[in-house]
Amino acid sequence: MTLSIFIQNVMNALQWGSFYALIALGYSMVYGVLLLINFAHGDIFMVGAYIGFFISTFLLGAYGFQLPWKLSGGLVIFLTFLLTMALTAGVGVAIERVAYRPLRRKGVSRLYLVITALMVGLLLENGNLALLGASRRNFPELIPKVLYSVGGVNFSNTKIIVIIVTLLVFVFLQTVVLKTKWGMAMRAISYDRMAVPLMGVPVDTIIVMTFVLGSSMAAVAGILFAVSYPVLEPYMGALVGWKAFIAAVVGGIGEIRGAIAGGFILGFTEIFVATVFPSTFRDLIAFGVLLLILTLRPNGIFGIARRTKV
Amino acid sequence: MLLCVEDLRVGYGPIEALHGITFGVREGEIVTLIGANGAGKSTTLMSIMRLPPPEAPVYHSGKMIFEGRDLTQFSPHHVVSRLGISLVPEGRRIFGNLTVWENLKIAAYAHEDRQEIQKKTKRIFGLFPRLEERRHQAADTLSGGEQQMLSVARAMMTGGRMMLLDEPSMGLAPFLMYELFHVLKEINQQGTTILLVEQNARIALKYAHRGYVLETGNILLEGDARELAKDEKVKKAYLGE
């Protein structure tokens, strides 16, 4: 492997790692607060990509409907991100309200919540299929592709954007969790949920905020993914979602740093396995490696063993 | 009466845990509920705080009135933030992953008034200088006694009208226990009404003004704390004399 190919692969690994990391964040945050594995989260990523598709095509005037004023390219990008994040967050919160909260109120075992989450995921996939049909959609070229070539390494601007946005999201979420009172409440809930209302903290509000953050990050991932690989289909979130979930577990579920680390580890293993072995081996070996990591560190890289309470 | 509980019935699933208990706490008092394991003491406190199942019981019937307001209409965080009732839960339940200072800050979550928070912080650190020394330490590195102090300090931060305590003496060495009760007395004298649940009836009756004896979900006896301490049945069953 020459150096330029190696660097090329590092770039690809960082890009895929970014997608996994952005989705893994949502799994991780919701788990941290609710101890719920929100299996619908991969499909929220898909919903985010679709919402991004409709908003960007609308803003670009693809529906024979012209906005009364002309939007600059930058503004279209900005508005697409903003509106998509807001609407996807709305979807995440709605799922929490309709599917998870009533069960939580009844104090049912977490197992039922996880199964409900799986069903919600299937509902989103098949709801999309029923509403929009099986045809794939082409995401518009929201960010015009520019190709750079530096010392024999070829890369596009979208790759760089994906990586930078992921790092910004990481810094933003770390700040929220470590420096704000909402983040403090989220950490407190993950330690002892029963004691949190005793502090005068509205637990449901914190849970809603967690879903807002997780779902809007899935929306960011959805748009970035669609910009890089502009074909949308209803099941696009299923496999990526599963992989991101595994990334979250490998990093240590419930930890922001864990989600990021796990995402990048998965990205690197996948890409580099594929450079050495036939591509059909990719997932087999990648997950074998992750299994090995979990065997050595069952709580994940940044995870700590949860104190079990009597 | 500041807090008035009348014919309260609550349960866990199909099992009724309190069979219609009636008691009251006057403004400025220290009142204790004593009784054996499983008598319903913690259940009573969790009902007042309106904590959700499955840890806490489900409300069936009866009245819980605080300052003329029906507690059943409040969610747990509003019982704390709007009514000023706080609970020091059994087993301390401090947030071990937060620092001592963050534990106090989260207890001030619903407070907007910065000056008020500063005043309370000063009072808390006045009573518990050890917590000030260790404010940047993760709370799970504190000793058991310090964790109990932190739990009380948090309750002081959230509320002020009334403090409920669930077995605060549990697991404390005798001298720490007396130190804690001394502080509780001081908190009471500064204007916080206290409802105290204890298995250690001796110390509870020593510091309380009045007491109730709870047995399997029913109030068995009530009266002045000193009178109760002299009662033959109480002596035999709870004081080991």
Short mmCIF file of C-alpha atoms in Angstrom, two decimals, chain A residues 107 178 181-182 184-185 187-188 190-192 194-202 206, chain B residues 49 51 76-77 80 87 89 93-98 102 105-107 109-110 154 158:
data_model
loop_
_atom_site.label_atom_id
_atom_site.label_comp_id
_atom_site.label_asym_id
_atom_site.label_seq_id
_atom_site.Cartn_x
_atom_site.Cartn_y
_atom_site.Cartn_z
CA GLY A 107 -43.40 1.28 35.07
CA LEU A 178 -20.31 18.85 30.94
CA LYS A 181 -27.31 22.46 33.93
CA TRP A 182 -29.29 20.32 31.49
CA MET A 184 -25.65 17.95 34.53
CA ALA A 185 -29.22 16.71 34.89
CA ARG A 187 -25.57 12.84 33.89
CA ALA A 188 -27.48 12.72 37.17
CA SER A 190 -27.89 8.23 34.18
CA TYR A 191 -26.57 7.66 37.69
CA ASP A 192 -29.79 7.58 39.67
CA MET A 194 -35.22 8.12 41.07
CA ALA A 195 -33.30 10.80 42.93
CA VAL A 196 -33.52 13.37 40.13
CA PRO A 197 -37.09 14.63 40.66
CA LEU A 198 -36.16 15.07 44.32
CA MET A 199 -33.84 17.83 43.13
CA GLY A 200 -36.78 19.68 41.58
CA VAL A 201 -35.64 18.63 38.10
CA PRO A 202 -38.43 17.75 35.62
CA ILE A 206 -34.61 16.32 30.29
CA MET B 49 -43.16 13.18 47.49
CA LEU B 51 -42.57 9.62 43.42
CA PRO B 76 -42.73 15.04 42.13
CA HIS B 77 -40.49 17.82 40.87
CA VAL B 80 -39.97 19.96 45.50
CA LEU B 87 -36.61 14.31 50.83
CA PRO B 89 -33.88 9.40 50.61
CA ARG B 93 -28.83 8.51 46.69
CA ILE B 94 -26.20 11.13 45.93
CA PHE B 95 -25.01 11.43 42.33
CA GLY B 96 -21.64 9.70 42.57
CA ASN B 97 -20.59 10.68 39.04
CA LEU B 98 -21.00 14.40 39.79
CA GLU B 102 -22.48 19.76 41.08
CA LYS B 105 -25.94 22.89 41.86
CA ILE B 106 -28.40 20.35 40.52
CA ALA B 107 -30.38 20.74 43.73
CA TYR B 109 -31.93 23.55 39.35
CA ALA B 110 -35.35 25.12 39.83
CA ARG B 154 -28.92 18.87 48.78
CA THR B 158 -33.93 22.35 47.04
#
